[in-house]
């Protein structure tokens, strides 16, 4: 597969969302009301060339500097431009001129729609495997999003490692993409339709997790998953039994993570301060925090919340001074253990 083949698919073969031959690139209906209102202000031409497969609008975006990898016609860039506010900024990168042309044509329109004096968006032509060539510096973005694009990248490791490089410490990559339930045979990756439809370039999920950890994202967290159905019989026949899902993941750039969830006797209390999440903050598919409730957490979750932009919304109880073994969610915390907790590791510096 080559970049030119993908550019041709998104620049010429597809003229709009309805040309897609599977439902791989369609977003489900569960869009929160506040986001529906924002999407309602987005230009029809931008919406008509939306090819995403999930929602890439996490919480606490005010004032952030955001990068969208494979921004297409700009739907997510514009939605995020409303959410970051006039002091934030959203840049989209894409390699296909036809997509960039649509996106760039509506910058002033959206600035006006959101009541801004000037656009807080930019669209840059380039490949997401080589963000250095676009001048993006180390530790320079608060948030990176991407919607149904990394499966199309020819070098996924380069994309993830570049994302890690340009994120600020504590920054987050929050993205939706297609995953396969097994490694897709190389022969299918040469089929321009299977590849262009976001299927045969998809990573096997375990390989994605290993790759994320390899480049430095030590604790990948899944937010959401949905099974994709291929309704075109010819495409289905070529794919055989390979199953596909559309998944949203969040990868934080953090220090000192453990390889596994470990128990340091810590807990957190969510203060309910996040907009649109006054009752419950959802970190990932397993971890939800009800406002005011003290929730035991492993060291990695404590570090994720404590080192990221979410720190201000939590009270943190406990330290990393003592290790109590593997973290077991739901384990009783009030019964005394038969053995004393492990003493701080030699050379540990937290106390
Ligand atoms: C499935 S569309 C998704 C577009 C957009 N994120 C959306 O949700 O509508 C994939 C987009 O990624 C772009 N793309 C694919 N591979 C790329 C790469 N390696 N570098 C930059 N852009 C790429 C294509 O040009 C296309 O616009």
Coordinates of C-alpha atoms and ligand atoms in Angstrom, one line a residue:
X1 CA 0.0 0.0 0.0
X2 CA 1.1 3.5 -0.7
X3 CA 0.1 7.0 0.5
X4 CA -1.0 7.9 -3.1
X5 CA -3.5 5.1 -3.1
X6 CA -5.1 6.3 0.2
X7 CA -5.0 9.9 -1.1
X8 CA -6.8 8.8 -4.3
X9 CA -9.5 7.0 -2.2
X10 CA -10.2 10.0 0.0
X11 CA -9.6 12.6 -2.7
X12 CA -11.4 11.1 -5.7
X13 CA -13.1 7.7 -5.1
X14 CA -15.2 9.0 -2.1
X15 CA -17.2 12.2 -2.7
X16 CA -19.1 12.0 0.6
X17 CA -20.0 9.8 3.6
X18 CA -22.7 8.0 1.6
X19 CA -20.1 6.5 -0.8
X20 CA -18.6 4.4 1.9
X21 CA -19.1 0.7 1.3
X22 CA -19.2 -0.5 4.9
X23 CA -20.4 1.1 8.2
X24 CA -16.7 1.2 9.4
X25 CA -16.5 4.9 9.2
X26 CA -19.9 5.9 10.6
X27 CA -20.2 7.3 14.1
X28 CA -23.0 5.8 16.4
X29 CA -25.9 7.9 17.6
X30 CA -24.9 8.3 21.2
X31 CA -23.7 11.9 21.0
X32 CA -24.3 14.0 24.1
X33 CA -26.6 16.9 23.7
X34 CA -24.0 19.6 24.2
X35 CA -22.0 18.1 21.4
X36 CA -25.1 17.8 19.2
X37 CA -25.6 21.5 19.5
X38 CA -22.0 22.2 18.4
X39 CA -22.2 19.8 15.5
X40 CA -25.4 21.5 14.5
X41 CA -23.3 24.7 13.8
X42 CA -20.9 22.9 11.5
X43 CA -21.0 23.6 7.8
X44 CA -22.9 21.1 5.7
X45 CA -20.0 20.6 3.3
X46 CA -17.7 19.7 6.1
X47 CA -20.3 17.2 7.6
X48 CA -20.9 15.7 4.2
X49 CA -17.3 14.5 3.9
X50 CA -17.0 13.2 7.5
X51 CA -15.5 9.7 7.6
X52 CA -14.8 9.2 11.3
X53 CA -15.7 6.1 13.3
X54 CA -16.1 7.5 16.9
X55 CA -16.3 10.5 19.1
X56 CA -13.1 12.3 19.9
X57 CA -14.2 15.0 22.3
X58 CA -12.9 14.2 25.8
X59 CA -13.4 16.4 28.9
X60 CA -11.7 19.6 30.2
X61 CA -10.7 21.1 26.9
X62 CA -10.9 24.8 27.7
X63 CA -7.7 26.6 26.5
X64 CA -5.9 23.5 25.2
X65 CA -3.6 23.3 22.2
X66 CA -4.9 20.3 20.2
X67 CA -3.7 18.4 17.1
X68 CA -6.0 16.2 14.9
X69 CA -4.1 13.5 13.0
X70 CA -5.9 13.0 9.6
X71 CA -8.4 15.8 10.1
X72 CA -10.1 15.2 6.7
X73 CA -12.8 17.8 6.0
X74 CA -12.4 19.2 9.5
X75 CA -15.5 18.2 11.4
X76 CA -13.6 17.2 14.6
X77 CA -11.2 20.2 14.3
X78 CA -14.2 22.6 14.2
X79 CA -16.1 20.8 17.0
X80 CA -13.0 20.9 19.2
X81 CA -12.4 24.6 18.3
X82 CA -15.8 25.3 19.9
X83 CA -14.8 23.2 23.0
X84 CA -11.3 24.7 23.6
X85 CA -12.7 28.3 23.4
X86 CA -11.1 31.3 21.9
X87 CA -7.9 30.9 24.0
X88 CA -7.4 27.4 22.7
X89 CA -6.2 26.3 19.3
X90 CA -6.8 23.3 17.1
X91 CA -4.5 22.2 14.2
X92 CA -5.5 19.5 11.7
X93 CA -3.0 17.5 9.6
X94 CA -4.0 15.7 6.5
X95 CA -2.2 14.6 3.3
X96 CA -5.1 14.8 0.9
X97 CA -5.6 18.1 -0.9
X98 CA -9.3 17.6 -1.6
X99 CA -10.0 17.1 2.1
X100 CA -7.9 20.0 3.1
X101 CA -9.6 22.3 0.6
X102 CA -13.0 21.6 2.1
X103 CA -11.7 22.1 5.6
X104 CA -9.8 25.4 4.9
X105 CA -12.8 26.9 3.0
X106 CA -14.8 27.2 6.2
X107 CA -12.4 28.6 8.8
X108 CA -14.0 32.0 9.0
X109 CA -17.5 30.5 8.9
X110 CA -16.8 28.5 12.0
X111 CA -15.0 31.4 13.9
X112 CA -18.2 33.4 13.3
X113 CA -20.5 30.6 14.2
X114 CA -18.7 30.2 17.6
X115 CA -18.5 34.0 18.2
X116 CA -14.7 34.3 17.9
X117 CA -12.9 37.4 16.6
X118 CA -10.6 35.2 14.4
X119 CA -10.2 31.5 13.6
X120 CA -8.6 29.4 16.3
X121 CA -7.9 26.6 13.7
X122 CA -5.3 25.8 11.1
X123 CA -5.0 23.0 8.6
X124 CA -1.6 21.7 7.5
X125 CA -0.7 19.4 4.7
X126 CA 1.6 16.4 5.6
X127 CA 1.8 12.8 6.7
X128 CA 1.1 11.8 10.2
X129 CA 4.1 9.5 10.2
X130 CA 6.5 12.5 10.0
X131 CA 5.2 15.3 12.1
X132 CA 8.8 16.5 12.6
X133 CA 8.8 17.6 9.0
X134 CA 5.9 19.9 9.8
X135 CA 7.9 21.6 12.5
X136 CA 5.9 20.2 15.4
X137 CA 8.2 20.4 18.4
X138 CA 8.7 18.1 21.4
X139 CA 6.3 18.5 24.3
X140 CA 4.2 21.1 22.4
X141 CA 0.6 19.8 22.4
X142 CA -1.9 19.2 25.3
X143 CA -4.1 16.8 23.4
X144 CA -3.9 14.8 20.2
X145 CA -7.0 13.4 18.6
X146 CA -7.6 11.2 15.6
X147 CA -10.7 9.7 14.1
X148 CA -10.4 6.6 11.9
X149 CA -7.0 7.4 10.5
X150 CA -4.2 5.4 12.2
X151 CA -5.4 2.2 10.5
X152 CA -4.6 4.0 7.2
X153 CA -1.1 5.0 8.2
X154 CA 1.6 2.9 6.6
X155 CA 3.9 3.1 9.7
X156 CA 1.8 2.9 12.8
X157 CA 4.8 2.9 15.2
X158 CA 6.1 6.1 13.7
X159 CA 2.6 7.8 14.2
X160 CA 2.4 6.7 17.9
X161 CA 6.0 7.6 18.7
X162 CA 5.7 11.0 17.0
X163 CA 2.5 11.6 19.0
X164 CA 4.3 10.7 22.2
X165 CA 7.2 13.0 21.3
X166 CA 5.1 16.1 20.6
X167 CA 2.7 15.7 23.6
X168 CA 3.5 17.7 26.7
X169 CA 4.1 15.6 29.9
X170 CA 0.7 14.7 31.2
X171 CA -0.8 15.2 27.8
X172 CA -3.2 12.9 26.2
X173 CA -3.8 11.1 22.9
X174 CA -7.6 10.4 22.6
X175 CA -8.6 8.7 19.5
X176 CA -11.0 6.4 17.7
X177 CA -9.9 3.8 15.2
X178 CA -10.7 0.4 13.7
X179 CA -9.2 -2.8 15.2
X180 CA -9.1 -6.4 14.0
X181 CA -9.6 -9.4 16.2
X182 CA -6.5 -11.0 14.6
X183 CA -3.5 -10.0 12.4
X184 CA -4.8 -9.1 8.9
X185 CA -3.0 -11.1 6.2
X186 CA -0.6 -8.9 4.2
X187 CA -2.3 -9.8 0.9
X188 CA -5.5 -8.0 2.0
X189 CA -3.6 -4.8 2.8
X190 CA -2.9 -4.4 -0.9
X191 CA -6.6 -4.2 -1.7
X192 CA -7.3 -0.4 -2.2
X193 CA -11.0 -0.7 -1.2
X194 CA -10.4 -2.9 1.9
X195 CA -7.6 -0.6 2.9
X196 CA -9.5 2.7 2.0
X197 CA -12.5 1.5 3.9
X198 CA -10.4 1.4 7.1
X199 CA -10.4 -2.4 7.4
X200 CA -7.3 -4.2 6.1
X201 CA -4.9 -1.6 7.6
X202 CA -6.4 -2.1 11.0
X203 CA -4.1 -3.3 13.8
X204 CA -4.8 -6.4 15.8
X205 CA -5.7 -5.0 19.2
X206 CA -3.0 -6.8 21.2
X207 CA -0.4 -5.5 18.7
X208 CA -1.7 -2.0 19.2
X209 CA -1.4 -2.3 23.0
X210 CA 2.1 -3.6 22.7
X211 CA 3.1 -0.9 20.2
X212 CA 1.6 1.9 22.4
X213 CA 3.7 0.6 25.4
X214 CA 6.8 0.3 23.3
X215 CA 6.7 4.0 22.3
X216 CA 6.1 5.1 25.9
X217 CA 2.4 5.1 26.5
X218 CA 2.6 2.8 29.5
X219 CA -1.0 2.3 30.4
X220 CA -3.4 2.4 27.3
X221 CA -7.1 2.8 28.4
X222 CA -10.1 1.8 26.3
X223 CA -13.0 4.1 26.5
X224 CA -15.5 2.5 24.2
X225 CA -15.9 -0.3 21.7
X226 CA -18.5 -1.3 19.1
X227 CA -18.6 -4.2 16.7
X228 CA -18.5 -3.2 13.0
X229 CA -20.6 -5.0 10.5
X230 CA -19.6 -5.2 6.8
X231 CA -22.7 -5.2 4.7
X232 CA -21.1 -5.5 1.3
X233 CA -21.1 -9.3 0.4
X234 CA -18.0 -9.0 -1.8
X235 CA -16.0 -7.2 0.9
X236 CA -17.3 -9.7 3.5
X237 CA -16.1 -12.6 1.4
X238 CA -12.6 -11.2 1.0
X239 CA -12.3 -10.7 4.8
X240 CA -13.4 -14.2 5.8
X241 CA -13.8 -14.6 9.6
X242 CA -11.8 -11.5 10.6
X243 CA -13.9 -9.4 13.1
X244 CA -13.6 -5.7 13.3
X245 CA -14.4 -3.2 16.1
X246 CA -14.4 0.6 16.3
X247 CA -12.7 1.6 19.5
X248 CA -11.8 4.8 21.4
X249 CA -8.6 4.7 23.4
X250 CA -6.8 7.2 25.6
X251 CA -3.1 7.2 25.9
X252 CA -1.5 9.5 28.5
X253 CA 2.2 10.6 28.5
X254 CA 3.1 9.9 32.1
X255 CA 6.1 9.2 34.3
X256 CA 6.8 6.2 36.6
X257 CA 4.0 3.9 35.6
X258 CA 4.0 0.3 36.7
X259 CA 3.8 -2.5 34.2
X260 CA 0.6 -3.8 36.0
X261 CA -2.0 -2.3 38.4
X262 CA -0.3 -2.1 41.8
X263 CA -1.8 -1.3 45.2
X264 CA -0.3 1.5 47.2
X265 CA -3.4 1.9 49.4
X266 CA -4.4 5.0 47.5
X267 CA -7.9 6.5 46.8
X268 CA -9.3 9.5 45.0
X269 CA -12.4 11.6 45.4
X270 CA -13.9 13.3 42.3
X271 CA -15.1 16.8 43.1
X272 CA -17.7 17.0 40.4
X273 CA -16.2 20.0 38.7
X274 CA -16.0 18.9 35.1
X275 CA -18.4 20.5 32.8
X276 CA -21.1 18.1 31.5
X277 CA -19.9 15.5 34.1
X278 CA -21.1 16.9 37.4
X279 CA -22.3 13.4 38.6
X280 CA -19.8 10.9 37.2
X281 CA -16.4 11.2 35.5
X282 CA -15.7 8.4 33.1
X283 CA -12.0 7.8 32.7
X284 CA -12.3 4.6 30.7
X285 CA -14.6 1.6 30.3
X286 CA -13.7 0.2 33.7
X287 CA -13.1 3.4 35.8
X288 CA -15.9 5.8 36.6
X289 CA -15.8 8.2 39.5
X290 CA -19.0 9.3 41.2
X291 CA -18.8 12.9 42.6
X292 CA -17.9 12.9 46.3
X293 CA -17.3 9.2 46.5
X294 CA -13.9 7.9 47.8
X295 CA -12.7 5.3 45.3
X296 CA -9.6 3.0 45.9
X297 CA -7.3 3.3 42.9
X298 CA -4.1 1.6 41.7
X299 CA -0.9 3.5 41.4
X300 CA -1.3 3.9 37.6
X301 CA -4.7 5.5 37.9
X302 CA -3.5 7.8 40.7
X303 CA -0.6 8.9 38.4
X304 CA -2.9 9.3 35.4
X305 CA -5.3 11.6 37.3
X306 CA -2.5 13.3 39.2
X307 CA -0.2 14.1 36.3
X308 CA -2.8 15.1 33.8
X309 CA -5.2 18.0 33.3
X310 CA -7.7 16.1 35.6
X311 CA -5.6 16.6 38.7
X312 CA -7.6 19.8 39.7
X313 CA -10.8 17.8 39.8
X314 CA -9.7 15.2 42.3
X315 CA -8.6 15.0 45.9
X316 CA -5.8 12.4 46.3
X317 CA -5.5 10.2 49.4
X318 CA -2.3 8.3 50.2
X319 CA 1.1 8.2 48.7
X320 CA 3.4 5.8 46.9
X321 CA 5.4 5.1 50.1
X322 CA 4.1 1.5 50.7
X323 CA 3.3 -1.2 48.3
X324 CA 0.5 -3.6 49.2
X325 CA 0.8 -6.0 46.3
X326 CA -1.2 -6.3 43.1
X327 CA -4.2 -4.0 42.9
X328 CA -7.5 -6.0 43.1
X329 CA -10.5 -3.8 42.2
X330 CA -13.3 -4.3 44.8
X331 CA -11.0 -6.0 47.3
X332 CA -11.9 -5.3 51.0
X333 CA -9.8 -2.4 52.2
X334 CA -11.0 -2.4 55.9
X335 CA -9.8 -5.9 57.0
X336 CA -6.3 -6.0 58.4
X337 CA -3.9 -8.2 56.4
X338 CA -2.1 -11.1 58.0
X339 CA 1.3 -9.8 56.9
X340 CA 2.7 -6.4 57.2
X341 CA 2.7 -4.3 54.1
X342 CA 5.9 -4.2 52.1
X343 CA 8.3 -1.6 53.3
X344 CA 9.2 1.2 50.8
X345 CA 11.6 -0.1 48.2
X346 CA 15.3 0.6 48.9
X347 CA 16.2 4.0 47.4
X348 CA 12.5 5.0 47.2
X349 CA 12.3 8.7 47.5
X350 CA 8.6 9.4 48.1
X351 CA 8.7 9.8 51.9
Ligands
LIG1 C1 -11.4 7.9 7.2 S1 -10.8 9.5 6.8 C2 -11.1 10.3 8.4 C3 -11.1 11.8 8.3 C4 -11.5 12.6 9.5 N1 -10.7 12.2 10.7 C5 -13.0 12.4 9.8 O1 -13.3 11.9 10.9 O2 -13.8 12.7 8.9 C6 -9.1 9.4 6.8 C7 -8.3 10.7 6.5 O3 -7.0 10.5 6.9 C8 -6.1 11.0 5.9 N2 -4.9 10.2 6.0 C9 -4.8 8.9 5.8 N3 -3.5 8.5 6.0 C10 -2.8 9.6 6.3 C11 -1.4 9.8 6.6 N4 -0.6 8.8 6.6 N5 -1.1 11.1 6.8 C12 -1.9 12.1 6.8 N6 -3.3 11.9 6.5 C13 -3.7 10.7 6.3 C14 -6.9 10.9 4.6 O4 -6.4 11.8 3.7 C15 -8.3 11.1 5.1 O5 -8.6 12.5 5.0

